Structure formats: structure tokens, C-alpha cells
Coordinates of C-alpha atoms and ligand atoms in Angstrom, one line a residue:
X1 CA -4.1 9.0 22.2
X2 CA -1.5 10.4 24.6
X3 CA 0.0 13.6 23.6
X4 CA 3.2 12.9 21.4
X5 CA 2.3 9.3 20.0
X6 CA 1.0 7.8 17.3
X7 CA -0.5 4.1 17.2
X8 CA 0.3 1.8 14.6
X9 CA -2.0 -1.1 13.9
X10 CA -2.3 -3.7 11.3
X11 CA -4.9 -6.2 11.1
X12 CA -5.2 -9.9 9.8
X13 CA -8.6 -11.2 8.9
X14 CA -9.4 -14.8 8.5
X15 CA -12.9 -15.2 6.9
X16 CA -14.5 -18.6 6.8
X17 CA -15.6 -19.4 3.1
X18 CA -19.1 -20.2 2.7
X19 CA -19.0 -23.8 1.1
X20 CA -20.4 -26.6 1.7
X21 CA -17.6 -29.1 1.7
X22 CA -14.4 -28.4 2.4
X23 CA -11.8 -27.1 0.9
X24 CA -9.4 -30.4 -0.2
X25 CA -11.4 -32.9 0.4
X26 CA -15.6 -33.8 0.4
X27 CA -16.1 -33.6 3.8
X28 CA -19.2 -31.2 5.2
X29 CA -18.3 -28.1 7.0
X30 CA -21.2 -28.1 8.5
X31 CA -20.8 -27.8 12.2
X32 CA -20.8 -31.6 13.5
X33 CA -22.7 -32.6 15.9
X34 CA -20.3 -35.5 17.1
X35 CA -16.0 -34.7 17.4
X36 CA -14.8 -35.8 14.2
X37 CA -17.5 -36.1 12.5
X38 CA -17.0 -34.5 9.3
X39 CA -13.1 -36.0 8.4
X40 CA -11.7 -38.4 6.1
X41 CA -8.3 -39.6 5.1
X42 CA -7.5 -36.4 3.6
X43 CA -8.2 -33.8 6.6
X44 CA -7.2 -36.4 8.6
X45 CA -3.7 -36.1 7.7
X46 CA -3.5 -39.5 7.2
X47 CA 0.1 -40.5 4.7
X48 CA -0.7 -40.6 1.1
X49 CA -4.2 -38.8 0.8
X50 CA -3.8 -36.1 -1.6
X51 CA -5.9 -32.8 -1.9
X52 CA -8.1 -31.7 -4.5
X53 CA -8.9 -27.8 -4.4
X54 CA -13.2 -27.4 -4.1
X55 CA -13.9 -25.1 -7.1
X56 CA -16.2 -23.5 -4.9
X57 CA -13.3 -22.1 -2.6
X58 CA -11.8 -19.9 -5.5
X59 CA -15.7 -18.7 -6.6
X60 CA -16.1 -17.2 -3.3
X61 CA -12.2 -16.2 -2.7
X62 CA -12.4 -14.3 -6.1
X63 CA -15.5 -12.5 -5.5
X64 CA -14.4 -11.4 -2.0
X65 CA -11.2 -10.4 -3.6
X66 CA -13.4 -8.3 -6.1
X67 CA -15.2 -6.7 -3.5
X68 CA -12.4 -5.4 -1.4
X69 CA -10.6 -3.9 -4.6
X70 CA -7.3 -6.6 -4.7
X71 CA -5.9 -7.8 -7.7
X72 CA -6.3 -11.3 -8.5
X73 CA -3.1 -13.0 -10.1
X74 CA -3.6 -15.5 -12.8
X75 CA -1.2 -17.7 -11.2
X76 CA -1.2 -18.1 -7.8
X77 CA 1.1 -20.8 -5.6
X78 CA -0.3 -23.2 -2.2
X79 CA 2.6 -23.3 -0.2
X80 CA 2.8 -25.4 3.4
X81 CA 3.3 -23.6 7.0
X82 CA 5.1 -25.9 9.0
X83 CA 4.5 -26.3 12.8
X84 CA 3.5 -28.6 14.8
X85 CA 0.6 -28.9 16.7
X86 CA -1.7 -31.6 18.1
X87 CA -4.8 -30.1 15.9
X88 CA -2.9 -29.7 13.0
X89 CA -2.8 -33.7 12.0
X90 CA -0.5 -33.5 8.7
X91 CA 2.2 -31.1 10.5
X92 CA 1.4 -28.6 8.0
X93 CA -1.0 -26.0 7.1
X94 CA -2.0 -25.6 3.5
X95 CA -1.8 -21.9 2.5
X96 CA 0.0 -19.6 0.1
X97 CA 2.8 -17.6 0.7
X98 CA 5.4 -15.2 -2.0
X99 CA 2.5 -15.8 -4.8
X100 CA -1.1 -15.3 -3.5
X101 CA -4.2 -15.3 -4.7
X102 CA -4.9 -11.5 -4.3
X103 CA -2.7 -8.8 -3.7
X104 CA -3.1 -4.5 -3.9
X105 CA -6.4 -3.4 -2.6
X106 CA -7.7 -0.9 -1.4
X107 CA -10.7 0.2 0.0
X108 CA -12.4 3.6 1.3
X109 CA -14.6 3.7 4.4
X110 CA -16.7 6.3 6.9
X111 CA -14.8 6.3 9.8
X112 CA -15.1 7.6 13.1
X113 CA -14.1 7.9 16.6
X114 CA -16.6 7.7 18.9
X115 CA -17.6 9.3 22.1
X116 CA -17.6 7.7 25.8
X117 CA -20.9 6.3 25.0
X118 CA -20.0 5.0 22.2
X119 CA -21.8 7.4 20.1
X120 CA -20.0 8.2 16.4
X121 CA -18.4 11.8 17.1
X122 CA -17.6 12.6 13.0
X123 CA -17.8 10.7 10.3
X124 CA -14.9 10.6 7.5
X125 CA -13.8 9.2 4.2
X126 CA -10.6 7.4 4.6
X127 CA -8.6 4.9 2.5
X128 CA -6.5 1.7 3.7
X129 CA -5.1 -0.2 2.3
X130 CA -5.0 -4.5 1.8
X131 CA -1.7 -6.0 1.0
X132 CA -2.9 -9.4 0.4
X133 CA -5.6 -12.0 0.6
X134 CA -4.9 -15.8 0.2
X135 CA -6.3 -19.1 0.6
X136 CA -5.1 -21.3 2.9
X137 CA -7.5 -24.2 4.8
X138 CA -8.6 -23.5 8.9
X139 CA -6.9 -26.4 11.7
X140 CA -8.8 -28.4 14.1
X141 CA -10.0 -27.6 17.7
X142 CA -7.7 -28.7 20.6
X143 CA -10.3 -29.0 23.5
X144 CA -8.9 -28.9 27.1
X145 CA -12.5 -28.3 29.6
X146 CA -15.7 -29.6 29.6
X147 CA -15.4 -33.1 27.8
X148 CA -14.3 -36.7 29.1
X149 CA -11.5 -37.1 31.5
X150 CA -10.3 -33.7 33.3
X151 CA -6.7 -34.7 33.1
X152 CA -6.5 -35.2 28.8
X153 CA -6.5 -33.2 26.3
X154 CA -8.9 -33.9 23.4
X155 CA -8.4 -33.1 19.5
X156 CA -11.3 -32.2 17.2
X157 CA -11.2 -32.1 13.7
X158 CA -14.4 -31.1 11.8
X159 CA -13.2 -27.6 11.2
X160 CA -10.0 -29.3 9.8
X161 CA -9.9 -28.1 6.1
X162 CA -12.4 -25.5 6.2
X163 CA -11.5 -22.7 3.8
X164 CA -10.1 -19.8 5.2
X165 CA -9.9 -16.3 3.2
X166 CA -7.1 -14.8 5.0
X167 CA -7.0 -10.9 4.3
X168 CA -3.9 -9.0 6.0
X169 CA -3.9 -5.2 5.7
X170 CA -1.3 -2.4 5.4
X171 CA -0.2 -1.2 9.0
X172 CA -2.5 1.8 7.9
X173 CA -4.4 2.3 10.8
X174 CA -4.2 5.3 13.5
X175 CA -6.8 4.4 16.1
X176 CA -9.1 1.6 17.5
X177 CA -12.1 2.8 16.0
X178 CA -10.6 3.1 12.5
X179 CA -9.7 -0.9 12.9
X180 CA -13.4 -1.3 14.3
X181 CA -14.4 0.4 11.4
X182 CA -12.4 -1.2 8.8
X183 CA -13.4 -4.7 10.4
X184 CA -16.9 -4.3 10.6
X185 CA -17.0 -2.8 7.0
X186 CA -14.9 -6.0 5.8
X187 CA -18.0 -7.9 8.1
X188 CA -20.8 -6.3 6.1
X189 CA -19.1 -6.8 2.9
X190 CA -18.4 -10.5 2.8
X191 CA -21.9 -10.6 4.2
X192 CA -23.5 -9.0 1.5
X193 CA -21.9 -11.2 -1.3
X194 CA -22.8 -14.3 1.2
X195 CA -19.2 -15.8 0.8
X196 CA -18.8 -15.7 4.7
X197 CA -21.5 -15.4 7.8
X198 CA -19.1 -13.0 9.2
X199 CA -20.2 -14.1 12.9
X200 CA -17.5 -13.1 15.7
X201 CA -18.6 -15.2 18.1
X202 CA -18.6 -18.6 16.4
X203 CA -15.5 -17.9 15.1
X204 CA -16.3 -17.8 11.7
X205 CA -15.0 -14.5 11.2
X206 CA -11.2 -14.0 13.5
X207 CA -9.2 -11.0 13.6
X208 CA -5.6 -10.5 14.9
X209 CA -4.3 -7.1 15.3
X210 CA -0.4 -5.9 15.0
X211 CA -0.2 -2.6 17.0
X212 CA 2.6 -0.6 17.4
X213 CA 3.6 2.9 18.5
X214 CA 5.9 5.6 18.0
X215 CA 6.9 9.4 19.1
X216 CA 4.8 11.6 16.8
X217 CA 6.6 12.6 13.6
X218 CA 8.8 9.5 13.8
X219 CA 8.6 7.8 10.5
X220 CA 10.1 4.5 11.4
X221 CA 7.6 2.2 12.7
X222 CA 7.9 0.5 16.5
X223 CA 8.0 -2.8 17.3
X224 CA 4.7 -4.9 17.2
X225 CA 2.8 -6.8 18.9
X226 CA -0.2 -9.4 17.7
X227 CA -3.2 -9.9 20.1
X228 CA -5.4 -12.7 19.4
X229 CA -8.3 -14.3 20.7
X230 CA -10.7 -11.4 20.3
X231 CA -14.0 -12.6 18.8
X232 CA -16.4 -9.2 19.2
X233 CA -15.8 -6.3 17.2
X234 CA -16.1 -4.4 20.7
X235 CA -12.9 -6.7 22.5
X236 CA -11.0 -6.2 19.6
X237 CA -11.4 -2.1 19.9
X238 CA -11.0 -2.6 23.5
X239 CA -7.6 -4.5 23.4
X240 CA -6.3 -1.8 20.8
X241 CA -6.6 0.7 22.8
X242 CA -5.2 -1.4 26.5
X243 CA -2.2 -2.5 24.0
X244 CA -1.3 1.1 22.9
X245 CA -1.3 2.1 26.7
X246 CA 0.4 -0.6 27.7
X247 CA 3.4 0.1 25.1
X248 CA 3.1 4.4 25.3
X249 CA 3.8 3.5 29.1
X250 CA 6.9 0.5 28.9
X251 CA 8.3 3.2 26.5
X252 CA 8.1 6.2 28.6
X253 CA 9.2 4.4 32.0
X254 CA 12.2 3.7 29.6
X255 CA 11.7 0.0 28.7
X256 CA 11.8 -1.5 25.4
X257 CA 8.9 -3.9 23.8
X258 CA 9.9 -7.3 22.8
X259 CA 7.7 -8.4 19.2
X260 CA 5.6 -11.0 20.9
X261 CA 2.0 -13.0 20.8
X262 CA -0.4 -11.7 23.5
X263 CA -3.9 -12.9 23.7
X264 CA -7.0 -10.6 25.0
X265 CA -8.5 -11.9 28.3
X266 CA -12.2 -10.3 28.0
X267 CA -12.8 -10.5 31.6
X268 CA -9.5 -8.8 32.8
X269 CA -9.9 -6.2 29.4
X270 CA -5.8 -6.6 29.3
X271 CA -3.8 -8.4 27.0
X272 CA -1.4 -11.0 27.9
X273 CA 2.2 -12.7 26.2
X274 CA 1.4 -16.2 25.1
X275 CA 4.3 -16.2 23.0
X276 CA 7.2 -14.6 21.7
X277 CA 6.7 -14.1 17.9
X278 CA 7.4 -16.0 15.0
X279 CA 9.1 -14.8 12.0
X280 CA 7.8 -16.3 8.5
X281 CA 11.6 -18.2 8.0
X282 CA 10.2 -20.0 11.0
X283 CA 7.7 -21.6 9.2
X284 CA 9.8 -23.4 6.5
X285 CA 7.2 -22.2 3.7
X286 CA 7.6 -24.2 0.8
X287 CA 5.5 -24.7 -2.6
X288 CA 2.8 -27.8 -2.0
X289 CA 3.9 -30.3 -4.0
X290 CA 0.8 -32.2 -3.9
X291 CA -1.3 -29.3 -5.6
X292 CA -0.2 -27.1 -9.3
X293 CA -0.5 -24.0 -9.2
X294 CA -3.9 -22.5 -9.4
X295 CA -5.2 -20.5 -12.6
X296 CA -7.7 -18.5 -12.9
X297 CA -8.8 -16.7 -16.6
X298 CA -8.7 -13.0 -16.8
X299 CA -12.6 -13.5 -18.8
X300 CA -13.8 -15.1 -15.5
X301 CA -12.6 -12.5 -13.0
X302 CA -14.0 -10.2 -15.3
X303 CA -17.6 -11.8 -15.3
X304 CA -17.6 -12.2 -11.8
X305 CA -17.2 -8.9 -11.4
X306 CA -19.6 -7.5 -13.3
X307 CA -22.0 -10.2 -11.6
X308 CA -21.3 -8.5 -8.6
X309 CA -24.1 -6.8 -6.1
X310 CA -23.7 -3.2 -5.3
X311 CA -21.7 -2.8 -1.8
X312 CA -22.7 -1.8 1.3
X313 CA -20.2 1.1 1.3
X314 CA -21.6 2.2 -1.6
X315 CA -25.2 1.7 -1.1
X316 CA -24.4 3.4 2.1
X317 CA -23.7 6.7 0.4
X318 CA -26.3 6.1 -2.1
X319 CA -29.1 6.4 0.4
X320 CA -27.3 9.5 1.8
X321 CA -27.5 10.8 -1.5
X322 CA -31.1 9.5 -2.9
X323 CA -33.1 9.5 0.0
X324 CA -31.3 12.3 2.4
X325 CA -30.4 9.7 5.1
X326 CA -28.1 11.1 7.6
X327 CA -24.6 8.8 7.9
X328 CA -25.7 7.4 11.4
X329 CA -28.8 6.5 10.0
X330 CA -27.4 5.1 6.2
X331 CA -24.9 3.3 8.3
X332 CA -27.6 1.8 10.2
X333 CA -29.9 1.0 7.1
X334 CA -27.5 -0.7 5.7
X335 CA -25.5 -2.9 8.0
X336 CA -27.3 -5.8 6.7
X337 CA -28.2 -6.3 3.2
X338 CA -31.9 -7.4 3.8
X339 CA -32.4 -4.7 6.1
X340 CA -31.5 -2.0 2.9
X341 CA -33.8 -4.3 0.4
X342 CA -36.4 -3.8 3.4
X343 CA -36.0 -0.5 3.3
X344 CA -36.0 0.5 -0.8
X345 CA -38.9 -1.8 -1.1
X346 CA -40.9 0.2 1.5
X347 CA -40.2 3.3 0.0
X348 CA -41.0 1.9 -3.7
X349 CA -44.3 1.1 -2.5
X350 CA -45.5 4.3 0.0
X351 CA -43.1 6.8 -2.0
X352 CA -42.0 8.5 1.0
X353 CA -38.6 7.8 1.7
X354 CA -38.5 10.2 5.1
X355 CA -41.5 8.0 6.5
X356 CA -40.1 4.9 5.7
X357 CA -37.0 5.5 6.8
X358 CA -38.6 6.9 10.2
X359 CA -41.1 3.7 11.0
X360 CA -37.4 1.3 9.8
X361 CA -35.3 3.3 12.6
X362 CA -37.4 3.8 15.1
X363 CA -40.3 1.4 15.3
X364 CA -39.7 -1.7 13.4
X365 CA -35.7 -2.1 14.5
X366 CA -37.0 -1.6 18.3
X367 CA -39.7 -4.2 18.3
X368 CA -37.4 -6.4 16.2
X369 CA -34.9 -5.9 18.8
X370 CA -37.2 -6.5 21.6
X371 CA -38.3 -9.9 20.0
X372 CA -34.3 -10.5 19.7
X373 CA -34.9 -11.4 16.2
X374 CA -33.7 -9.5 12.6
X375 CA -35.5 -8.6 9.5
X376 CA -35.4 -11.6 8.2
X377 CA -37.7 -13.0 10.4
X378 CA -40.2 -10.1 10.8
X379 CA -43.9 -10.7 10.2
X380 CA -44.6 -7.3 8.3
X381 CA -43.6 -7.6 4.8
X382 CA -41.9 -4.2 3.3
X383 CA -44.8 -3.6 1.2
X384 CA -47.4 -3.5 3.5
X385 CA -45.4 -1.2 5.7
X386 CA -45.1 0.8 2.5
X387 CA -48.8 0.7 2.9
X388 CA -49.4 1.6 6.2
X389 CA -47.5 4.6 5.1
X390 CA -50.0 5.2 2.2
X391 CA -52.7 5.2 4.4
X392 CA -51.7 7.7 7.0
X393 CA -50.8 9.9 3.6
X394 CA -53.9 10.5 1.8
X395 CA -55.7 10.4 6.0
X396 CA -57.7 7.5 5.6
X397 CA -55.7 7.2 9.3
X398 CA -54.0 9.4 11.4
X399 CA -50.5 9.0 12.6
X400 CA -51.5 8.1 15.8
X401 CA -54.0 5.6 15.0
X402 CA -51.4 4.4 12.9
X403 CA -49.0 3.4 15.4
X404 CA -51.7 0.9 16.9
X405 CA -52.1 -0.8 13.5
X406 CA -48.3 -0.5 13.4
X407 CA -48.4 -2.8 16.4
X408 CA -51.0 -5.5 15.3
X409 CA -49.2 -5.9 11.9
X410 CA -46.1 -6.7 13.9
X411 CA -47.5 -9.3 15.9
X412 CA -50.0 -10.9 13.3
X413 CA -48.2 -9.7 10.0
X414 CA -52.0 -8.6 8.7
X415 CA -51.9 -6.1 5.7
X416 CA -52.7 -2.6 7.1
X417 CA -56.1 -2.1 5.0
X418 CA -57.1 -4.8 6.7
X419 CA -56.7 -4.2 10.7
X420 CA -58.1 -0.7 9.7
X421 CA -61.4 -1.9 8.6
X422 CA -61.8 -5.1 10.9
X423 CA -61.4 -2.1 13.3
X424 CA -63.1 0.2 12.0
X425 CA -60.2 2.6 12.1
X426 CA -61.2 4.9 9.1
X427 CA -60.3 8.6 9.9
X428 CA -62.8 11.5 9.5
X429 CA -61.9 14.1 6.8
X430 CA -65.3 15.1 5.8
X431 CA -65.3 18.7 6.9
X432 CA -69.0 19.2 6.7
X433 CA -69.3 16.0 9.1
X434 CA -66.0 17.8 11.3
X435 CA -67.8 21.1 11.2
X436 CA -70.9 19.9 12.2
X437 CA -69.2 17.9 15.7
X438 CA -67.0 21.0 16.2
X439 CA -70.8 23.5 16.2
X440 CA -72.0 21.1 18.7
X441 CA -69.0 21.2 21.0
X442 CA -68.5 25.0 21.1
X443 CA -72.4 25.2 21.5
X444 CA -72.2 22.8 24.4
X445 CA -69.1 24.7 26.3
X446 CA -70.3 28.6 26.1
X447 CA -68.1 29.4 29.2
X448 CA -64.7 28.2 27.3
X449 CA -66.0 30.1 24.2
X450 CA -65.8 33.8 26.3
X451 CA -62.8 33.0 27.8
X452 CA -61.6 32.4 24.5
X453 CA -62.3 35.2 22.9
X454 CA -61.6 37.4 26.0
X455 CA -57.5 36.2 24.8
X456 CA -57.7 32.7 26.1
X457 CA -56.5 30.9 23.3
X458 CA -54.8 28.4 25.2
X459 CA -57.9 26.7 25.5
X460 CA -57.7 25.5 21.6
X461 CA -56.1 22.3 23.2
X462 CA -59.6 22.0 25.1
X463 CA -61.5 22.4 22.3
X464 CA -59.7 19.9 20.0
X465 CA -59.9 17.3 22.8
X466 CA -63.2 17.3 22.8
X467 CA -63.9 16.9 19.2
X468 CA -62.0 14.1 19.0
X469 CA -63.4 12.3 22.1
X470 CA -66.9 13.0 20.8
X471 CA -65.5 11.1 17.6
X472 CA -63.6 8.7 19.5
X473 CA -60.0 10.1 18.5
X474 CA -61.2 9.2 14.4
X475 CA -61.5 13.1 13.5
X476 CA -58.6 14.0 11.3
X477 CA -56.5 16.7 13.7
X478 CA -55.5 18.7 11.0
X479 CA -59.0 19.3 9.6
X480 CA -60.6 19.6 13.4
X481 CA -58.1 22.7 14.0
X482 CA -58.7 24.4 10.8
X483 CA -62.0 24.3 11.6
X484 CA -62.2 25.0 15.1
X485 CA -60.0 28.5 14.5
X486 CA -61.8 29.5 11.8
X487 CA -65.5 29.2 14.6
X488 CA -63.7 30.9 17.5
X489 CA -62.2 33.4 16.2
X490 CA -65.5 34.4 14.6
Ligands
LIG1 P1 3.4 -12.0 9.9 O1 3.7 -12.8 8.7 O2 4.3 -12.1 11.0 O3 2.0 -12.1 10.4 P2 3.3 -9.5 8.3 O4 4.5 -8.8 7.9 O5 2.6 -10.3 7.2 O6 3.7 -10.4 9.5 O7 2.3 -8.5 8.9 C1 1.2 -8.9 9.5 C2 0.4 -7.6 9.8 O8 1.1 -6.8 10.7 C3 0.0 -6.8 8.6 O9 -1.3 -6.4 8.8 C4 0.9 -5.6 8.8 O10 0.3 -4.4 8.2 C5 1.1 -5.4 10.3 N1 2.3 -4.8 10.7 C6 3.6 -5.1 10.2 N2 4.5 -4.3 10.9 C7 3.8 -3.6 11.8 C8 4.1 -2.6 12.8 N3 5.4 -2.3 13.1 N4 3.1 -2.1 13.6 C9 1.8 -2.4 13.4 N5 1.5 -3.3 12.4 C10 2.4 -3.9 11.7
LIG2 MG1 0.4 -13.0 11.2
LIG3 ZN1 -12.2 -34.7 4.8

């Protein structure tokens, strides 16, 4: 931030519902293979089709709404945004407006601003807060490239009527990072109560952001500008931080910012105006005739809630606290919720949480990542990780022998116990067999034994690597260089 400012920013969620019809009408919202596909009279537009709210829409709304702290209203009112556009086929989007579903949340997350690497400099607690988050159903897809004739236009209108959980926060936010933050903790958290895929790049989670700035200490808040069109977590950190130059420097060269629409180009990194900005009276809002007003029982919210799993924020700072994770490595462990069952499962079955959470961060999330696949799809099953752990434990392996087994399980997804004895992997911890290899080496190597005990004792390393070539690397290292000190320093 440059010296004297402070940035303002805003941010408006849309999350796409996880149902599997729409939300007024029975069409799929699956993605369609054909253009208008998945459309009937009703998302259509077409006169005198009337909407029926999915029931589903309001499970998944409530428990989002649960999740991120918000208060759900008994009573809340669909009202129509009216504007016209060619994917928009009744003239009208369906949403709600001065009574909403939710209203009042607030949530705490680990924040943090990160380095030029992009490495997480301090991690804090913070709080922001949500104003609101309604319902209201997603328009269709104009198309203007890549289909038909060059010189039309073309209108699709499967993902017309798809339920939308619009989520609009308090201009709370100081800094790109804390909006990365806050966004990818919204991400994780519809994720992990599976009312929304929460995937940037299809779209089916969208984020605008309001940004503003003023002169330090100046409590009245700047002008604003919204940037759309920025579908990574990454662009949308990125275009905060161009817009907040952009305005710091049209306000110290004297000019004035006008409240506007500016899309992120991703291949520029700059924003640019696409329109100027409309104000809500704009819109016409209006209550939806076609629909009453929706109710929802204080005994149901209440049930849901208590259905609800436990969140990644907090299971974050659970396994901080249970298993001594650092917060790089809890934030990590649990940015997906299969990846933190993985993870308690292994440690259920090996009872060592710092190995577990060792072999998860380093080897298992690299050879995942290598394979581009997630844990969903990996061949070693938590327990048998758990006991590969075991086994390197009580030494019926050693660590590094281990790591080999490590590999075949993750190609073949074998259980441990049995690579190690198709292989014939089973460590050596009988010390009279050690002691017996280890009289036979120093007996062999007299020379190395003087120069040892002349002060020498840099030569341990010899001494150990030839035990364990003699037993082809099975000896137990720990047992080899008890032994071995105790006979040279006869
Ligand atoms: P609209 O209906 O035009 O989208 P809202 O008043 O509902 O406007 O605000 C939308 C978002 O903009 C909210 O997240 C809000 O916190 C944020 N916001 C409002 N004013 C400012 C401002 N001056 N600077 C930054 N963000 C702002
Ligand atoms: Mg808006
Ligand atoms: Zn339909």
C-alpha cells in the first residue's frame, strides 16, 4: 500500500447451488452438451409459465447461510431486477432484494499477506463481516466466437435458472490478500458442506470486487469501482491490487474517479471501464408476483444446523491444536475436506500424527500433484499409509526402505505388509545377528580400526556403510551404530 492510503474493498460472491434441476422449473443443470438443451417454457421466458421454487435451492441456501454465520429470516421476499439483455429471455432476473433470505454474518478467518513469492508472511485472526446472502436464479450465455456464422451473435440458455447464492460482504476489507483470503475461505466452506463445487474457472463460483480508497485516517469512504470477469482466486488478488494503484494515482495527479464497471483483462493484468455503474433504483426492483413469499420454520433452521459438519476454519485450528500442525501446514491439510479425513484416518490407524502429517505434505501431495490428480483419486488408502507408518515404528522397516514401498503403494495401491514381504524388505534388529556382521567387518578392515582409535572417528560413516552393504541396506541403522561404538571404542 502506498504511504498515506488505505484501500477499501467489498466483495460479491455468486455461488452456484448444487442441485440437480433448477431452480423454477425441472430442467437439469447439468452442463448440456447441445445449446439449449436443458430449457423449457419456464426458463425460456416464454408469456404465462410460472415458477415453482425447487425445495432443494433453500436446503442448500440455508445451510450455506448456517455456515457463514447469517441470520436466516422467516420471511423472505423474490423480487425482479429489470434489464434487458439478449440472455436474459423474460427481461427480468428473479432475485430478492429489501427482504432476503440471510442477512448479519459474520465470519473469522487466518489471514495473511504474502511475500513476493507468494509465500504467507503472518498469519492472523480477523473478522468481516457478510451483509447479506440471497437467492436469486443465474442468466444464460450470450456467445459471440467460435460457433456458426462469425458475424451473429448466439444466445444459450442451459445455465438459464440455475440457482445462484449471491453473498455480498461489508466493505471490510484492507488488502488484496485479506479478499483472497476471505474468498478462498468462503471456497472451502461451501465445498465442504457440498452446496457448491466452488470451481473458478467454470464459473461456478464468480466474484466481483468494489474497491475503493482513501487518505489514511479519512473516515468517509471513496468512490468505488466493481471489477468483474476475474475467475482465479490469483486474478482477482491481482486486479485488487492494479485497481488500488490505478485510483491512489488518478487521485494524487489530482483527478477524480467516476463509480463505474471495469472488467479484468488477465493477459494485460489491468482493469478496464465497461460501464458506468448502475444504482439499485435502476433496476426497478419490485416483489415477484408470480411467487409468495418464502417461509422457512425456526425448528428447521435449527435442525439443519445442528446437522451441520464441522468447518474448515475450525478444523483448521483444531489440527493446530490436536496434532501441533503449523498454520501453513493446517491450512494446507485442510483445504479440502477429503484431504483432512485422509489425514485423521492415517493418524487413527499409525498413531503418529507428526509422521502422518509428514508423508501427507511432503510425499503423497507431490506424487498426487505430479499425476495432476487429488486425494480422491489416490491408490493408497489412508489406512494403509497409517500402516506403512506402523511398520517403520516398531523397525520391521527402516525409513529409507520405507520410502521405496512408499512408491510402489502409490502406483499399485498394495497394502504395505505386503510389498515388504513380496520383497523381502524385513529390517534387521536382532543385535546378536548385527553384532555378529559388525565383528566380521571390523575384523576384515584392521587398517581403519587404528586409525580409528588413533582419533579418527570420522571413519564411523565407513564402518556403518559397510555393515549395511554386507546386509544389503536391511540392518536397522540405529542398532548398527550402537553397536559399532560400543566395538571401536573398545
Ligand atoms: P450494488 O447493489 O451496487 O452492488 P451494494 O451497496 O450492495 O451495491 O454494495 C456492493 C458491494 O460493494 C458490497 O460488498 C459493499 O460492501 C461494497 N461497497 C460499497 N461501498 C463501497 C466503497 N465505497 N468501497 C468499497 N466497497 C464498497
Ligand atoms: Mg453489485
Ligand atoms: Zn426449464
Amino acid at each position: 500500500m502506498r504511504e498515506g492510503w488505505e484501500a477499501v474493498i467489498g466483495l460479491e460472491v455468486h455461488a452456484q447451488l448444487n442441485t440437480k434441476s433448477k431452480i423454477f422449473c425441472r430442467c437439469s443443470t447439468e452442463f448440456g452438451r447441445d445449446s439449449n438443451d436443458h430449457t423449457c417454457q419456464v426458463c425460456l421466458g416464454l408469456p404465462g409459465a410460472l415458477p415453482v421454487l425447487n425445495r432443494e435451492v433453500v436446503h442448500c441456501a440455508a445451510r450455506a447461510a448456517l455456515a457463514l454465520n447469517l441470520k436466516i429470516n422467516n420471511e423472505s421476499i423474490f423480487a425482479r431486477k429489470n434489464y434487458f439483455y439478449p440472455d436474459l429471455p423474460k427481461g427480468y432476473q428473479i432475485s430478492q432484494y429489501d427482504r432476503p433470505f440471510s442477512e448479519n454474518g459474520k465470519v473469522e478467518i487466518l489471514t495473511s499477506e504474502r511475500d513476493d513469492g507468494g509465500r504467507p508472511l503472518e498469519w492472523r485472526l480477523r473478522q468481516f463481516g457478510i451483509t447479506r446472502a440471497h437467492i436469486e436464479e443465474d442468466a444464460g450465455k450470450s456467445i459471440h466466437e467460435d460457433v456458426g456464422d462469425a458475424t451473429k451473435s448466439y444466445v444459450n440458455l442451459n445455465r438459464a435458472g440455475t440457482p445462484l447464492l449471491e453473498i455480498v460482504s461489508e466493505p471490510d476489507f484492507r488488502t488484496s490478500w485479506e479478499a483472497y483470503d476471505y474468498v478462498g475461505f468462503l471456497r472451502r466452506t461451501l465445498q465442504y458442506i457440498g452446496v457448491c463445487d466452488g470451481n473458478m474457472e467454470e464459473g461456478n463460483l464468480r466474484c466481483d470486487a468494489n474497491v475503493s480508497v482513501r487518505r489514511a485516517g479519512e473516515p468517509k469512504l471513496g468512490t468505488r469501482a466493481e471489477i468483474k470477469n476475474v475467475n482465479s482466486l490469483r486474478y482477482l488478488q491481482k486486479a485488487i491490487d492494479y485497481e488500488i494503484d490505478r485510483q491512489i494515482t488518478i487521485l494524487e495527479t489530482g483527478g477524480r474517479i467516476v463509480q463505474e464497471t471495469r472488467l479484468w483483462n488477465e493477459k494485460e493484468n489491468k482493469t478496464y471501464t465497461m460501464r458506468s455503474k448502475e444504482d439499485a433504483h435502476d433496476y426497478r426492483y419490485f416483489p415477484e408476483p408470480d411467487l409468495p413469499p418464502l417461509e422457512v420454520g425456526s425448528e428447521w433452521i435449527e435442525s439443519l444446523k445442528s446437522h451441520l459438519p464441522e468447518l474448515p476454519e475450525a478444523r483448521r485450528r483444531r489440527f493446530i491444536d490436536d496434532y501441533q500442525l503449523s498454520s501453513d501446514e493446517s491450512f494446507t491439510m485442510t483445504s479440502q475436506r477429503e484431504l483432512a479425513d485422509y489425514f485423521e484416518s492415517a493418524v487413527r490407524t499409525s498413531g503418529n500424527h507428526r509422521a502422518a502429517a509428514n508423508w501427507i505434505l511432503s510425499e503423497l501431495l507431490r506424487e498426487l500433484k505430479n499425476d495432476n490428480v487429488d486425494i480422491t483419486e489416490c491408490k493408497i488408502k489412508a489406512e494403509d499409509l497409517g500402516a506403512l507408518i506402523k511398520l517403520i515404528d516398531d523397525n520391521t522397516i527402516s525409513g529409507k526402505m520405507a520410502k521405496d514401498v512408499f512408491v510402489d503403494m502409490f502406483a499399485t495401491g498394495k497394502a504395505p505388509a505386503d510389498i515388504v514381504s513380496e520383497k523381502g524388505l524385513v529390517q534387521i534388529t536382532d543385535a546378536s545377528a548385527i553384532e555378529k556382521i559388525v565383528d566380521e567387518v571390523i575384523a576384515a578392515n584392521p587398517k581403519q580400526l587404528e586409525q580409528y582409535r588413533s582419533g579418527k572417528t570420522g571413519l564411523m560413516g565407513f564402518f556403518v556403510g559397510q555393515v549395511m552393504k554386507s546386509t544389503s541396506g536391511k540392518a536397522n541403522p540405529q542398532v548398527v551404530n550402537d553397536i559399532l561404538k560400543k566395538k571401536l571404542e573398545i
